């Protein structure tokens, strides 16, 4: 028994000795460079391309079978630019010999490529310069497969017998020219290093490159570090401890350059289960940090992604400044200094939703949800609730020299809608609402603000209300039809017990105060404020209680006239002159920006006033006549003739003047007063003229007995 074993061992030792001798002898007696012509010819026969081997070929056989080459060049496909498809300065590929001999396993020890240049191209016909490498085999001669073994199983078994060691690609360059799309890209300084590859084992990968769009001038510098794990079926991939740093530059990039860092704790793709997971994703741009955890299912058949995302508090104004994005001047220099965001994310092929949203902007806190329905022309849905918004701090600094305008919430919305391009209004597709607990505008707190918006196919509709609007209430609705060249705007509004003084603050030098209840039905067409004013039509109803008309005192005018007639001293002038009315009512018709009122009625303790006239909204001027009647003081006594006052001029600087023609209707009374008090009146004439204008004294005498 011992003898056969001894013989067998002797034979095995002899075989191993012969193999070692052969391995050592082949590099000595065989020169691989003599096979260059045969290698080039073989490549020519199989690909139709020319392979040029400029440097020496070197072989190594133990402990691995390796080949090292100098410069290699493979020609381009026919019909493409006359430059190489690929060139390599040096290459070094080695295969472990013992696993190949003993296990029939291909274990690549390393692949080293230096100075790789790959030129990819596509012509105007859509053909690429690598199509000849990917031709589909003739279906008449399909590859043979075992009856009991599927192609997938054969591939898996083949991959199980394949292992790759270190891969190193340095100073590589890839160009891409697409004549069909008129695009040109260049990737240079490409460096790739990996550790020894093994299935189901993390492999460290480091990649760096510079990419540039040769047409637009856009460029990017990228550095990637990660640990890659792949299973033997190549259907499950995972990345861990991933860090991607990038700097992009170009004319369309804020500040011409933008640097960001993306890190992912774990990322996994399970193709067999159609699942992808991203855990610990963080994207940093300046001080802004976005974090997210996302899981996707059905990624091939019915993609569905869910997760959460947040933005840590950061200074938005500072980031925008760093990105060279200029901000308009605002009343508060500390505006936009704080922004944070939290929400759940849900996305499918049809909809993207941000649920349970919680956002903070400075002192404003918002909650709600936002959705975009991509299956319905990117319809936007939203439901947001804000606790408080100090709008003043974001508005331009107050310019006292600039004329201010009076606008209700609906009018402000109408002006904003008209200022938008018609195409924008036509494309707007939205349905949602916003509520505010408190809105501060021009120093006034508005409570319970609510806005509903629906927009589709060029038609925009809003419903807006304010529970506390300048101590009163407001409600209204706006409809914009943008299907024509110029939008048609219809506005209905209702004001209830609104205090005029704070609302008119800064608009009039001598404002009107009181409690306003009004309604308006308006229509206009245009794309800017001037066009809207000139085409404004509609109807307005107004009721003003406890009104105070500042700057004019009708009772004082009458008293001045009495004093002049009696020869007594005039009452002392006061900067606080005003007229008080218990109620003012009236209606107005608007025709192309001209407001006409013919039924004004105002009542006061000692006066009855009616009026009529017009206001031109286009040039903001008033032409109005007020008739003030002093009731009889005693029973049976006839009332005084009316005192007619003309109110004219621009809205912000109205002029009040007595209409002298109205007093000339009672000549007998004037003559009687003149005869009785002729001397007194003559003495006071100069004083009267100075106070109320030349000739006015004679006319005022007609007011009194």
XYZ file of C-alpha atoms in Angstrom:
705
model
C 0.000 0.000 0.000
C 2.837 2.334 0.820
C 4.513 1.789 -2.542
C 1.595 3.033 -4.705
C 1.223 6.081 -2.486
C 4.923 6.803 -2.743
C 4.811 6.444 -6.512
C 1.799 8.753 -6.746
C 3.413 11.435 -4.622
C 6.591 11.217 -6.649
C 4.647 11.714 -9.869
C 2.787 14.773 -8.444
C 6.045 16.336 -7.251
C 7.537 15.800 -10.672
C 4.562 17.478 -12.366
C 4.713 20.515 -10.043
C 8.464 20.757 -10.605
C 7.944 20.705 -14.358
C 5.277 23.453 -14.111
C 7.551 25.662 -12.042
C 10.400 25.138 -14.488
C 8.055 25.974 -17.372
C 6.787 29.120 -15.660
C 10.332 30.291 -15.050
C 11.508 29.347 -18.499
C 8.748 30.901 -20.655
C 9.764 34.562 -20.046
C 13.354 33.593 -20.842
C 12.768 31.735 -24.088
C 9.584 33.476 -25.365
C 9.469 37.162 -26.435
C 5.787 38.343 -26.461
C 6.670 41.347 -28.635
C 7.087 39.056 -31.620
C 3.328 38.441 -31.481
C 2.390 42.112 -31.931
C 1.438 41.671 -35.621
C -0.705 38.630 -34.787
C -2.469 40.559 -31.950
C -3.176 43.562 -34.191
C -4.430 41.298 -36.981
C -6.740 39.454 -34.614
C -8.232 42.754 -33.430
C -8.655 43.882 -37.032
C -10.444 40.681 -37.976
C -12.865 40.811 -35.014
C -13.583 44.572 -34.860
C -12.478 46.057 -38.159
C -10.324 48.547 -36.296
C -6.601 49.091 -36.120
C -4.773 48.368 -32.873
C -1.368 49.981 -32.549
C 1.041 48.766 -29.856
C 3.899 51.247 -29.551
C 5.630 50.146 -26.365
C 7.096 46.827 -25.288
C 4.946 43.984 -24.004
C 6.189 42.354 -20.836
C 4.967 39.103 -19.303
C 5.126 37.788 -15.761
C 4.005 34.255 -14.858
C 4.482 33.713 -11.134
C 2.838 34.197 -8.685
C 0.424 35.725 -11.221
C 0.097 35.781 -14.954
C 0.556 39.402 -15.938
C 0.973 41.568 -18.972
C 2.346 45.098 -19.099
C 2.173 47.248 -22.201
C 3.341 50.607 -23.347
C 1.153 52.933 -25.425
C -1.925 51.372 -27.063
C -4.148 53.003 -29.688
C -7.453 51.721 -31.107
C -8.752 53.492 -34.193
C -12.170 55.128 -34.447
C -15.211 53.684 -36.187
C -15.624 54.351 -39.881
C -17.421 57.590 -40.701
C -16.253 59.390 -37.573
C -13.568 61.949 -36.938
C -10.065 60.804 -37.713
C -8.868 60.504 -34.139
C -8.360 57.403 -31.979
C -11.337 55.815 -30.271
C -9.168 55.013 -27.268
C -5.533 55.463 -26.296
C -3.665 54.257 -23.218
C -0.214 55.438 -22.162
C 0.572 52.315 -20.112
C -1.420 49.334 -18.879
C -0.785 46.561 -16.394
C -3.133 43.602 -16.002
C -2.337 40.514 -13.953
C -4.241 37.313 -13.138
C -3.450 35.074 -10.175
C -2.079 31.850 -11.595
C -2.738 29.215 -8.917
C -6.527 29.910 -8.631
C -6.673 29.652 -12.417
C -4.838 26.286 -12.452
C -6.285 24.686 -9.337
C -9.832 26.183 -9.128
C -10.407 27.298 -12.718
C -11.214 30.697 -11.192
C -10.252 33.948 -12.878
C -8.828 36.110 -10.118
C -7.596 39.401 -11.547
C -4.899 40.715 -9.270
C -4.948 44.284 -10.588
C -5.892 46.473 -13.524
C -3.819 49.623 -13.933
C -4.466 52.106 -16.728
C -2.538 55.350 -17.070
C -3.273 58.137 -19.521
C -6.535 56.633 -20.809
C -8.208 58.813 -23.477
C -11.664 57.739 -24.670
C -13.398 59.681 -27.455
C -17.142 58.981 -27.684
C -19.301 60.456 -30.426
C -22.697 60.310 -32.103
C -23.356 61.580 -35.608
C -26.357 63.396 -37.101
C -27.996 60.080 -37.964
C -27.931 58.961 -34.315
C -25.177 56.358 -34.778
C -22.467 56.190 -32.137
C -18.839 55.217 -32.618
C -19.218 52.118 -30.430
C -22.300 50.600 -32.058
C -20.125 48.065 -33.863
C -19.086 46.650 -30.469
C -22.688 46.082 -29.382
C -24.206 44.446 -32.463
C -26.882 41.899 -31.632
C -25.875 38.348 -32.639
C -27.606 36.777 -35.621
C -30.835 35.225 -34.288
C -30.361 32.332 -36.713
C -27.394 31.139 -34.636
C -28.342 31.700 -31.011
C -25.754 30.898 -28.367
C -26.075 27.362 -27.121
C -27.235 26.827 -23.560
C -27.623 23.737 -21.520
C -31.096 22.234 -21.429
C -31.018 22.047 -17.651
C -29.397 25.424 -17.054
C -30.898 28.857 -17.715
C -28.792 31.724 -19.134
C -29.216 33.595 -15.839
C -27.890 30.636 -13.894
C -24.939 30.284 -16.294
C -24.094 33.974 -15.879
C -24.266 33.722 -12.105
C -21.984 30.699 -12.045
C -19.553 32.420 -14.389
C -19.453 35.517 -12.194
C -18.842 33.322 -9.171
C -15.610 32.208 -10.842
C -14.570 35.820 -11.457
C -12.820 38.165 -8.996
C -11.166 41.540 -9.503
C -8.401 42.947 -7.378
C -7.257 46.533 -7.358
C -8.389 48.862 -10.161
C -6.446 52.049 -10.796
C -7.232 54.523 -13.552
C -5.192 57.727 -13.476
C -5.056 60.872 -15.618
C -7.899 59.624 -17.798
C -9.950 61.728 -20.191
C -13.354 61.090 -21.788
C -14.889 63.286 -24.474
C -18.484 63.162 -25.750
C -19.614 64.889 -28.924
C -23.243 64.604 -29.944
C -23.825 66.121 -33.388
C -27.512 65.246 -33.249
C -28.112 67.222 -30.017
C -25.333 69.760 -30.673
C -23.712 68.884 -27.321
C -20.101 68.498 -26.341
C -18.721 67.381 -22.956
C -15.213 66.781 -21.726
C -14.258 64.828 -18.620
C -10.619 65.173 -17.652
C -8.311 64.444 -14.716
C -10.370 61.331 -14.105
C -8.893 59.148 -11.382
C -10.403 55.925 -10.063
C -9.011 53.689 -7.328
C -10.633 50.630 -5.783
C -9.621 47.973 -3.320
C -9.737 44.289 -4.172
C -13.224 43.413 -5.282
C -15.189 40.543 -3.789
C -18.917 39.827 -3.884
C -20.950 40.724 -0.781
C -17.944 42.534 0.719
C -17.584 46.336 0.974
C -14.980 47.692 -1.441
C -13.580 51.191 -0.947
C -13.872 53.327 -4.072
C -12.372 56.772 -4.696
C -13.246 58.795 -7.791
C -12.322 62.314 -8.862
C -12.862 64.176 -12.134
C -13.498 67.487 -13.831
C -16.384 67.788 -16.292
C -17.141 70.650 -18.657
C -19.869 71.463 -21.152
C -17.927 72.897 -24.068
C -21.021 74.628 -25.477
C -22.373 76.442 -22.411
C -19.222 76.899 -20.355
C -20.661 74.945 -17.430
C -18.060 72.973 -15.463
C -17.958 70.742 -12.389
C -15.273 69.317 -10.132
C -16.309 66.105 -8.364
C -14.742 63.974 -5.660
C -16.412 60.775 -4.481
C -15.527 58.368 -1.704
C -17.676 55.381 -0.828
C -17.719 51.690 0.096
C -19.466 49.616 -2.582
C -21.013 46.189 -2.024
C -22.368 44.039 -4.878
C -23.862 40.557 -4.803
C -22.867 37.844 -7.264
C -26.068 38.315 -9.284
C -25.416 42.020 -9.756
C -28.976 42.864 -8.676
C -28.254 44.165 -5.177
C -25.987 47.160 -4.602
C -25.222 49.153 -1.509
C -23.100 52.176 -0.639
C -21.919 53.116 2.818
C -20.103 56.137 4.212
C -20.559 57.978 0.925
C -19.217 61.499 0.534
C -19.609 63.498 -2.661
C -18.030 66.947 -2.925
C -18.769 69.069 -5.963
C -18.099 72.555 -7.234
C -20.080 73.726 -10.243
C -19.348 76.885 -12.219
C -20.996 78.730 -15.076
C -22.875 81.837 -16.118
C -26.194 80.450 -14.870
C -24.791 79.382 -11.497
C -25.350 81.775 -8.551
C -22.114 83.650 -7.801
C -20.697 81.874 -10.887
C -19.624 79.022 -8.585
C -21.428 76.762 -6.118
C -19.841 74.238 -3.760
C -21.850 71.499 -2.055
C -21.216 68.361 -0.037
C -23.480 65.314 -0.116
C -23.071 62.534 2.439
C -25.117 59.346 2.727
C -24.705 56.978 5.654
C -26.235 54.044 3.764
C -27.762 53.596 0.329
C -29.106 50.281 -0.938
C -30.673 49.103 -4.185
C -32.405 45.716 -4.220
C -33.405 45.260 -7.843
C -35.030 41.882 -7.255
C -37.366 43.456 -4.673
C -37.619 46.815 -6.496
C -36.591 48.632 -3.333
C -34.173 51.506 -2.775
C -33.230 52.988 0.605
C -31.381 56.176 1.475
C -30.468 56.655 5.129
C -28.694 59.606 6.674
C -28.655 61.749 3.525
C -27.223 65.224 4.156
C -26.717 67.964 1.575
C -24.755 71.036 2.682
C -24.617 74.297 0.714
C -22.964 77.041 2.732
C -24.671 77.102 6.129
C -27.793 75.391 4.776
C -28.070 71.687 5.635
C -30.747 69.435 4.143
C -31.277 66.036 5.802
C -33.457 63.185 4.555
C -34.274 59.482 4.926
C -36.127 57.988 1.958
C -37.444 54.537 1.028
C -38.625 53.706 -2.489
C -40.689 50.661 -3.483
C -41.868 49.327 -6.837
C -39.140 51.356 -8.495
C -39.559 49.581 -11.837
C -43.297 48.923 -12.030
C -44.923 51.555 -9.785
C -42.385 53.850 -8.095
C -43.453 55.029 -4.664
C -41.090 57.026 -2.443
C -41.706 58.006 1.170
C -39.592 59.538 3.876
C -38.854 62.687 5.804
C -36.750 65.730 5.108
C -35.629 68.746 7.104
C -33.580 71.912 6.743
C -31.733 72.972 9.868
C -32.141 76.644 10.910
C -29.849 78.918 8.894
C -29.472 82.522 7.764
C -31.210 82.705 4.387
C -30.161 86.303 3.686
C -26.506 85.426 4.273
C -26.679 82.400 1.971
C -28.312 84.432 -0.802
C -25.602 87.045 -0.404
C -22.911 84.354 -0.707
C -24.628 83.124 -3.859
C -24.579 86.683 -5.279
C -28.384 86.789 -5.307
C -29.328 90.378 -4.551
C -32.217 91.095 -2.218
C -34.439 94.173 -2.495
C -34.187 96.784 0.228
C -36.518 95.944 3.107
C -37.721 97.846 6.139
C -36.127 95.336 8.512
C -32.410 94.737 8.027
C -32.737 91.453 9.941
C -35.424 90.040 7.656
C -34.782 86.548 6.214
C -32.194 85.809 8.917
C -33.848 82.546 9.989
C -35.318 79.717 7.937
C -36.008 76.107 8.877
C -38.129 73.342 7.375
C -39.484 69.919 8.293
C -41.873 67.718 6.326
C -42.723 64.207 5.256
C -42.165 63.370 1.610
C -44.335 61.153 -0.568
C -43.770 60.857 -4.309
C -45.072 58.673 -7.113
C -45.051 59.025 -10.879
C -48.265 61.073 -10.551
C -47.845 63.204 -7.435
C -45.255 64.766 -5.153
C -46.479 65.621 -1.655
C -44.938 67.466 1.278
C -47.031 66.435 4.275
C -46.957 67.555 7.916
C -44.977 70.574 6.845
C -43.578 72.828 9.588
C -41.663 75.900 8.431
C -40.223 78.864 10.288
C -39.300 82.138 8.594
C -38.028 84.708 11.090
C -40.982 85.056 13.508
C -43.498 83.337 11.216
C -44.437 79.698 11.757
C -46.329 77.803 9.067
C -47.932 74.363 9.021
C -49.757 72.415 6.361
C -49.097 70.529 3.162
C -48.145 71.123 -0.469
C -48.645 68.782 -3.419
C -47.823 68.779 -7.122
C -49.879 66.497 -9.362
C -47.592 65.756 -12.307
C -50.290 63.714 -14.054
C -52.571 66.766 -14.264
C -50.403 69.451 -15.859
C -48.382 69.910 -12.659
C -51.403 70.991 -10.620
C -50.346 72.568 -7.326
C -52.373 71.969 -4.182
C -51.716 73.620 -0.831
C -53.239 74.098 2.595
C -51.094 76.355 4.786
C -51.743 77.971 8.151
C -49.485 80.796 9.372
C -49.619 82.114 12.919
C -48.365 85.624 12.230
C -46.745 87.516 9.384
C -45.250 90.974 9.789
C -45.405 91.899 6.124
C -44.047 95.392 6.764
C -40.565 94.098 7.546
C -40.258 92.618 4.037
C -41.639 95.665 2.210
C -39.430 98.452 0.786
C -38.469 101.237 3.203
C -41.138 103.903 3.576
C -40.651 106.708 1.068
C -42.572 109.739 2.272
C -42.087 111.496 -1.048
C -43.708 108.664 -2.979
C -47.440 108.844 -3.497
C -49.266 106.059 -1.714
C -52.348 104.360 -3.097
C -55.470 103.035 -1.435
C -56.132 99.362 -2.049
C -58.427 96.773 -0.551
C -57.229 93.138 -0.336
C -59.124 92.297 -3.507
C -57.787 95.318 -5.370
C -54.254 94.408 -4.324
C -54.769 90.852 -5.606
C -56.209 92.187 -8.858
C -53.239 94.492 -9.393
C -50.840 91.640 -8.665
C -52.624 89.306 -11.075
C -52.664 91.945 -13.803
C -48.925 92.499 -13.384
C -48.195 88.835 -14.156
C -47.553 87.837 -17.786
C -50.664 86.467 -19.460
C -48.839 83.233 -20.291
C -48.092 82.729 -16.607
C -51.759 83.130 -15.703
C -52.753 80.704 -18.445
C -50.311 78.070 -17.208
C -51.227 78.487 -13.548
C -52.865 75.316 -12.232
C -53.492 75.493 -8.505
C -56.082 74.782 -5.845
C -55.565 75.593 -2.188
C -55.878 77.979 0.705
C -53.743 80.028 3.106
C -54.852 81.261 6.517
C -53.071 83.750 8.774
C -53.793 84.329 12.413
C -52.402 87.852 12.197
C -51.094 89.918 9.310
C -49.353 93.220 9.999
C -49.502 95.751 7.157
C -48.553 99.436 7.454
C -48.454 99.069 11.212
C -52.024 97.720 11.422
C -52.813 94.216 12.655
C -55.311 92.288 10.524
C -56.766 89.260 12.287
C -58.125 86.056 10.752
C -56.964 86.392 7.147
C -58.049 83.646 4.723
C -57.368 83.222 1.006
C -58.679 80.473 -1.283
C -57.292 80.091 -4.808
C -58.352 78.019 -7.802
C -56.685 78.416 -11.177
C -56.850 76.339 -14.349
C -56.925 76.846 -18.118
C -56.400 80.608 -17.882
C -59.185 81.222 -15.337
C -58.201 82.311 -11.823
C -60.609 82.691 -8.913
C -59.965 83.753 -5.327
C -62.055 84.099 -2.205
C -60.561 86.276 0.502
C -61.739 87.392 3.918
C -60.415 89.216 6.976
C -62.197 88.827 10.309
C -60.615 92.019 11.658
C -59.862 94.500 8.883
C -59.014 97.908 10.354
C -61.317 97.132 13.278
C -64.019 95.972 10.884
C -64.431 92.988 8.563
C -63.752 92.304 4.908
C -64.863 89.674 2.395
C -64.566 89.446 -1.359
C -63.988 87.342 -4.433
C -61.899 87.898 -7.525
C -62.155 86.304 -10.965
C -59.520 86.715 -13.662
C -60.048 85.488 -17.207
C -56.660 85.380 -18.947
C -57.765 83.518 -22.039
C -57.761 86.779 -24.011
C -54.801 88.982 -24.869
C -55.488 91.187 -21.850
C -56.930 89.732 -18.648
C -60.524 90.540 -17.706
C -60.874 91.083 -13.969
C -64.136 90.979 -11.991
C -64.077 91.948 -8.313
C -66.821 91.856 -5.675
C -66.036 93.205 -2.204
C -67.783 93.941 1.075
C -66.488 96.121 3.906
C -68.264 96.109 7.266
C -67.629 98.722 9.986
C -64.097 99.468 8.774
C -62.309 102.409 10.436
C -61.157 104.779 7.716
C -58.451 106.694 9.578
C -55.869 103.878 9.875
C -56.730 102.608 6.393
C -56.208 106.043 4.813
C -53.081 106.714 6.834
C -50.460 108.399 4.664
C -52.839 108.796 1.726
C -54.445 112.162 2.554
C -52.932 115.155 4.282
C -56.319 115.769 5.905
C -57.916 112.327 6.121
C -61.534 111.385 6.578
C -62.375 109.272 9.595
C -65.396 107.186 10.423
C -66.862 103.701 10.310
C -67.292 102.524 6.726
C -69.682 99.893 5.425
C -69.511 99.485 1.676
C -69.896 97.070 -1.214
C -68.459 97.153 -4.706
C -68.989 95.255 -7.941
C -66.166 96.117 -10.324
C -64.823 94.995 -13.677
C -61.730 96.019 -15.637
C -59.441 94.771 -18.369
C -55.700 95.277 -18.666
C -52.216 94.111 -17.838
C -51.109 97.017 -15.632
C -52.527 99.486 -13.121
C -53.072 102.279 -15.662
C -55.038 100.030 -18.003
C -57.140 98.724 -15.135
C -57.993 102.249 -13.976
C -58.990 103.451 -17.445
C -61.259 100.430 -18.076
C -62.783 100.242 -14.606
C -66.574 99.900 -14.562
C -69.028 98.994 -11.840
C -71.142 100.109 -8.914
C -70.365 101.099 -5.312
C -72.594 101.540 -2.228
C -71.202 103.474 0.728
C -72.379 104.155 4.269
C -70.089 106.073 6.630
C -71.071 106.538 10.277
C -69.617 108.992 12.793
C -67.616 110.627 10.033
C -65.148 113.431 10.559
C -64.067 115.493 7.538
C -60.788 117.014 8.649
C -59.456 120.272 7.274
C -62.813 121.972 6.741
C -65.408 123.164 9.289
C -68.713 124.083 7.661
C -70.173 125.327 10.912
C -67.184 127.597 11.384
C -67.633 129.073 7.914
C -71.163 130.011 8.883
C -70.017 131.426 12.217
C -67.353 133.484 10.454
C -70.004 134.951 8.198
C -72.163 135.878 11.182
C -69.247 137.546 12.907
C -68.398 139.543 9.845
C -71.954 140.763 9.421
C -72.269 141.746 13.083
C -68.902 143.411 13.097
C -67.543 141.225 15.875
C -64.184 139.525 15.874
C -63.619 136.391 13.858
C -63.215 133.092 15.739
C -59.636 132.054 16.213
C -58.303 129.816 13.423
C -57.446 126.249 14.415
C -55.353 123.603 12.726
C -57.873 121.063 13.964
C -60.784 122.333 11.857
C -63.188 119.526 11.048
C -66.833 118.751 10.336
C -68.662 115.953 12.129
C -71.432 113.919 10.497
C -73.512 111.230 12.119
C -73.891 109.439 8.782
C -72.917 109.777 5.136
C -74.543 107.584 2.487
C -74.364 107.381 -1.257
C -73.933 105.266 -4.348
C -71.614 105.624 -7.303
C -71.485 104.397 -10.861
C -68.082 103.868 -12.468
C -67.572 104.206 -16.197
C -64.055 103.771 -17.631
C -62.366 105.071 -14.519
C -64.752 107.962 -13.860
C -66.718 107.600 -10.630
C -70.045 109.470 -10.611
C -72.122 110.107 -7.486
C -75.420 112.037 -7.445
C -77.082 110.974 -4.201
C -74.706 111.820 -1.368
C -76.546 112.580 1.871
C -74.788 113.629 5.066
C -76.430 114.553 8.349
C -74.980 116.473 11.268
C -76.317 118.147 14.400
C -76.765 121.617 12.811
C -76.297 120.859 9.128
C -77.873 118.909 6.346
C -75.543 118.213 3.455
C -76.079 116.652 0.069
C -73.628 116.392 -2.747
C -72.849 115.208 -6.211
C -69.862 115.076 -8.491
C -67.190 112.838 -9.901
C -63.802 111.402 -9.115
C -61.341 110.571 -11.874
C -59.420 107.465 -10.828
C -57.094 107.698 -13.808
C -55.562 111.047 -12.878
C -56.665 110.848 -9.227
C -58.595 114.122 -9.126
C -61.904 115.122 -7.573
C -64.603 117.476 -8.844
C -67.370 117.507 -6.274
C -70.043 119.897 -5.001
C -71.410 119.884 -1.458
C -74.603 121.749 -0.515
C -74.713 122.620 3.193
C -78.056 123.841 4.537
C -78.478 125.429 7.953
C -81.945 124.379 9.259
C -84.313 127.022 10.686
C -83.516 127.826 14.291
C -87.146 128.647 15.206
C -90.532 127.341 14.161
C -91.854 129.009 11.069
C -88.491 130.454 10.224
C -87.250 129.805 6.708
C -83.945 127.991 6.410
C -80.901 129.844 5.221
C -79.975 129.477 1.569
C -77.572 126.585 0.950
C -73.865 127.044 1.349
C -72.301 125.452 -1.715
C -68.735 124.235 -1.396
C -66.702 122.966 -4.318
C -64.112 120.295 -3.478
C -61.574 119.939 -6.261
C -58.016 118.950 -6.948
C -55.792 115.924 -6.560
C -56.702 113.312 -3.973
C -53.682 114.054 -1.803
C -54.175 117.855 -1.761
C -57.866 118.705 -2.038
C -59.007 122.327 -2.269
C -62.196 123.517 -0.537
C -63.848 126.686 -1.920
C -67.241 128.408 -1.599
C -69.273 128.529 -4.796
C -70.351 132.184 -4.912
C -73.013 131.738 -7.601
C -75.237 129.777 -5.251
C -75.622 132.748 -2.927
C -76.718 135.198 -5.631
C -80.165 133.600 -5.827
C -81.542 135.680 -2.888
C -80.743 139.285 -3.898
C -83.517 140.854 -1.785
C -82.126 139.433 1.401
C -78.619 140.561 0.499
C -79.820 144.114 -0.196
C -81.691 144.304 3.108
C -78.641 143.229 5.041
C -76.432 145.608 3.114
C -78.703 148.601 3.799
C -78.988 147.857 7.489
C -75.317 147.116 8.110
C -73.658 149.062 5.336
C -71.096 150.820 7.482
C -70.091 147.726 9.404
C -69.777 145.634 6.286
C -67.609 148.194 4.532
C -65.241 148.330 7.489
C -64.912 144.542 7.519
C -64.624 144.056 3.776
C -60.853 143.967 3.650
C -60.708 141.550 6.516
C -63.312 139.362 4.836
C -61.473 139.346 1.551
C -58.261 138.343 3.256
C -59.933 135.511 5.076
C -62.237 134.026 2.457
C -61.273 135.649 -0.836
C -62.299 138.840 -2.695
C -66.068 139.440 -2.883
C -66.965 136.572 -0.623
C -68.067 138.822 2.254
C -70.991 140.257 0.289
C -72.160 136.805 -0.647
C -72.032 135.446 2.899
C -74.398 138.195 4.095
C -77.188 136.401 2.346
C -76.986 133.564 4.851
C -78.315 135.641 7.760
C -81.378 137.678 8.764
